[in-house]
PDB file of C-alpha atoms in Angstrom:
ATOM      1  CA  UNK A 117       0.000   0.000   0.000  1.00 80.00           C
ATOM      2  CA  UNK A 118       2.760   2.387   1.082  1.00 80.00           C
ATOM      3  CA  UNK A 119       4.743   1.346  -2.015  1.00 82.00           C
ATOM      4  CA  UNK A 120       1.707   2.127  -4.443  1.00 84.00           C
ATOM      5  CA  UNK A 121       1.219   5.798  -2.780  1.00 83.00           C
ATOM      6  CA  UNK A 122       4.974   6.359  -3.312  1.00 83.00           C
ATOM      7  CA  UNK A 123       5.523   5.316  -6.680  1.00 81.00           C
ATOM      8  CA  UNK A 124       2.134   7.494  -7.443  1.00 77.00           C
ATOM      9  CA  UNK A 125       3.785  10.751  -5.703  1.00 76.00           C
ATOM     10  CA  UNK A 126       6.898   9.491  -7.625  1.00 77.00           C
ATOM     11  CA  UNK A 127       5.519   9.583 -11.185  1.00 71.00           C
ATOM     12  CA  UNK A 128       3.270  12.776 -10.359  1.00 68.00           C
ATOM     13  CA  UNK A 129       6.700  14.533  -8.945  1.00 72.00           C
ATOM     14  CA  UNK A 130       8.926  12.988 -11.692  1.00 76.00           C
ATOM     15  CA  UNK A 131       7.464  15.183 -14.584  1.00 72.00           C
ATOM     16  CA  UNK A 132       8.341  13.570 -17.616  1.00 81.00           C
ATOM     17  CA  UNK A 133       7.668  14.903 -20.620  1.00 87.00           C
ATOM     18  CA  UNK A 134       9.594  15.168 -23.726  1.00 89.00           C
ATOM     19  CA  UNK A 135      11.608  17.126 -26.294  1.00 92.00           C
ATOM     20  CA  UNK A 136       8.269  18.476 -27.740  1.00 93.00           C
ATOM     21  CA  UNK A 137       6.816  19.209 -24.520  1.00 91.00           C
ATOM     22  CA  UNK A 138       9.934  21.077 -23.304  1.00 93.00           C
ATOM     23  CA  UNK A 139       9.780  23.392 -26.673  1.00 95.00           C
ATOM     24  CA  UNK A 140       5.869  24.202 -25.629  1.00 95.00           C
ATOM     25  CA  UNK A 141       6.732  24.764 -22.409  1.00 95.00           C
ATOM     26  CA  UNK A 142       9.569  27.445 -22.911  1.00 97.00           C
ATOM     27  CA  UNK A 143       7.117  28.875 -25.449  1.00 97.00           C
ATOM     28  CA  UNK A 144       4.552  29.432 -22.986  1.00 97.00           C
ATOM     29  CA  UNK A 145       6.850  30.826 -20.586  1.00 97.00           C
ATOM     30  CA  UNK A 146       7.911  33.244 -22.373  1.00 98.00           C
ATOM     31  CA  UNK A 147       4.699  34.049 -23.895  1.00 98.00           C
ATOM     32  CA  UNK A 148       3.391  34.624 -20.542  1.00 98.00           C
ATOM     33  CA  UNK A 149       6.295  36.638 -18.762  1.00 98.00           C
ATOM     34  CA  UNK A 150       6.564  39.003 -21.775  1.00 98.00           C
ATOM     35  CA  UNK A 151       2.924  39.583 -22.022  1.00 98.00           C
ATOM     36  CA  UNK A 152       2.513  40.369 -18.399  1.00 98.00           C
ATOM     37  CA  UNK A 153       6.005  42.507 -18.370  1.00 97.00           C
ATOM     38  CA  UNK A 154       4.820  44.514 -20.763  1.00 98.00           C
ATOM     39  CA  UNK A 155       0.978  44.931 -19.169  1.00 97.00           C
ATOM     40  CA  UNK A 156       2.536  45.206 -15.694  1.00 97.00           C
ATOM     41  CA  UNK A 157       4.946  48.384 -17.163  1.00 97.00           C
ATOM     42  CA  UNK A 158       2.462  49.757 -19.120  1.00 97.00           C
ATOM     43  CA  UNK A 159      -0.050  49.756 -16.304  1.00 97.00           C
ATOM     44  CA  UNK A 160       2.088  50.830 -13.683  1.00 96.00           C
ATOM     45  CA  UNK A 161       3.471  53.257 -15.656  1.00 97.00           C
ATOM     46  CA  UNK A 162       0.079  54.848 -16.088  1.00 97.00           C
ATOM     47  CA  UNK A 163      -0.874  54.340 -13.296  1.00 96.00           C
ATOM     48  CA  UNK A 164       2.719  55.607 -11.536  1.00 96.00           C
ATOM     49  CA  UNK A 165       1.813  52.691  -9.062  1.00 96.00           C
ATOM     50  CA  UNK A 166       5.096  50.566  -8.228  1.00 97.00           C
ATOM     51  CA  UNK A 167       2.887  48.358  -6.569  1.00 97.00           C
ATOM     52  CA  UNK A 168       0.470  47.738  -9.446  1.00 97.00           C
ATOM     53  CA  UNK A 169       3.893  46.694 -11.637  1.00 97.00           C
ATOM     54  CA  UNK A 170       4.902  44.347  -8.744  1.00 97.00           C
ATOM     55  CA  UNK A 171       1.357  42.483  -8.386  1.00 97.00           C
ATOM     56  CA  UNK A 172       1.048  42.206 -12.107  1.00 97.00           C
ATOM     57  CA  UNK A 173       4.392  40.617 -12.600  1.00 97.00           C
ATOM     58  CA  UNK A 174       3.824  38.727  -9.701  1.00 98.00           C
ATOM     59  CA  UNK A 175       0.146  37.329 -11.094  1.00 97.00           C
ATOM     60  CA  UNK A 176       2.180  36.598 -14.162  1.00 97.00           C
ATOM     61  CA  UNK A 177       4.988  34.212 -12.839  1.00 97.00           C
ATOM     62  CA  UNK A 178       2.878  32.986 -10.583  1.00 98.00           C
ATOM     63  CA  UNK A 179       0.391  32.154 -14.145  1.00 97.00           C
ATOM     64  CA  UNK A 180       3.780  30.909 -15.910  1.00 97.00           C
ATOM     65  CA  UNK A 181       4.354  28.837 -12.894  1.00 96.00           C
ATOM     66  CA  UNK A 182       0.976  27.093 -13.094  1.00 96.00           C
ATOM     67  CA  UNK A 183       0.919  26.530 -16.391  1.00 96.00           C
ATOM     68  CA  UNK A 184       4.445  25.248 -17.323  1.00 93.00           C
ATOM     69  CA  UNK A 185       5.782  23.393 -14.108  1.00 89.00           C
ATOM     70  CA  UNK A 186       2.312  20.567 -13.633  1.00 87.00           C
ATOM     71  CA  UNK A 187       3.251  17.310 -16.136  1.00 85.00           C
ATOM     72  CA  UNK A 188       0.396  17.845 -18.208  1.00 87.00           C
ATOM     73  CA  UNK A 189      -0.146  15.160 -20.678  1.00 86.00           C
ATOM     74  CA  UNK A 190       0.073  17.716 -23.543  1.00 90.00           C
ATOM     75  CA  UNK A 191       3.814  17.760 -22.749  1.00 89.00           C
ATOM     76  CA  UNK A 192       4.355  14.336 -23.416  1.00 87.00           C
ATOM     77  CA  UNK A 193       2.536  13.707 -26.314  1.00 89.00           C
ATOM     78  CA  UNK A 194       5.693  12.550 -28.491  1.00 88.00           C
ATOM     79  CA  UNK A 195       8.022  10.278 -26.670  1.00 85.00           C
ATOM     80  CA  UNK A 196      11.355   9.203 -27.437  1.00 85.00           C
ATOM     81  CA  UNK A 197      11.220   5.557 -28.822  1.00 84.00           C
ATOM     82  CA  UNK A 198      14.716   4.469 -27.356  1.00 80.00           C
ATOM     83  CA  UNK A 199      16.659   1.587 -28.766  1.00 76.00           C
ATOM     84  CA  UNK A 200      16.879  -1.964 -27.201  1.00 77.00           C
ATOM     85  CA  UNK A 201      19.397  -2.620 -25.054  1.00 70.00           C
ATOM     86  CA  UNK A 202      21.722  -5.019 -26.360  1.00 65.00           C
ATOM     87  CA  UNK A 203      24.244  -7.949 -24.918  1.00 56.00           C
ATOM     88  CA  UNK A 204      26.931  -5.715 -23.479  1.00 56.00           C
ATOM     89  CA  UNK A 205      29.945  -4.349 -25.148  1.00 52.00           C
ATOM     90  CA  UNK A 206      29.919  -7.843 -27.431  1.00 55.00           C
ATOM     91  CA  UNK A 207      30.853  -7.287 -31.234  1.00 55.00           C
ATOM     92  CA  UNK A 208      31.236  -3.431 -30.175  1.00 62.00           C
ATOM     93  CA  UNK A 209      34.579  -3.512 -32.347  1.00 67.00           C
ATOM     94  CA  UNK A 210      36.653  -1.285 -29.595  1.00 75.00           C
ATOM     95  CA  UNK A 211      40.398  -1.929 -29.793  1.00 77.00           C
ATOM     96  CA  UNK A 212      42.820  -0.810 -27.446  1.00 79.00           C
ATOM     97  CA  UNK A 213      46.165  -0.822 -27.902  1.00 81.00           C
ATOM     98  CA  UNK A 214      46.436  -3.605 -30.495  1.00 77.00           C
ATOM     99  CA  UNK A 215      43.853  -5.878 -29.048  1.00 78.00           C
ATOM    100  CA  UNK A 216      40.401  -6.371 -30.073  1.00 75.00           C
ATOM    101  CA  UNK A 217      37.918  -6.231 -26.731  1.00 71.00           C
ATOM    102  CA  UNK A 218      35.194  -8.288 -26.888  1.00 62.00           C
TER     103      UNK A 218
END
């Protein structure tokens, strides 16, 4: 039972996702910080509120945060198919020094 609720937290904590998901992801990260760097400065700036710029920016990582840090399936929507593992280092061809190593 314990076992089951740890490998659970494990695979929600892991956060695998791929090559794919990690392009989206810095995408929407930066989509997201430069929109609401931009809003934050403009309205602060119009506002002449410091505070207004801080919140805003603030709201905005903390949006980034939410949206690019979870696993969500979206990310992993193209995995890697890996190779099979074969028998050792047999037939690899290395030589060293002279002498084939099997």
């Amino acid at each position: 039972m314990a076992d089951q609720l740890l490998q659970q937290a494990q695979d929600l904590f892991e956060g695998q996702i791929d090559f794919e998901g990690q392009k989206l992801t810095e995408l929407f990260s930066t989509i997201i910080l430069a929109v609401t760097g931009f809003l934050a400065f403009g309205l602060g700036f119009a506002q002449g509120n410091i505070w207004m710029t801080l919140w805003i920016g603030l709201g905005g990582t903390a949006l980034a945060f939410l949206v690019v840090v979870p696993p969500y399936p979206i990310y992993n929507e193209n995995p890697e198919k890996w190779l099979r593992a074969n028998s050792g280092m047999s037939g690899s061809g290395i030589e060293v020094d002279g002498k084939k190593i099997n």
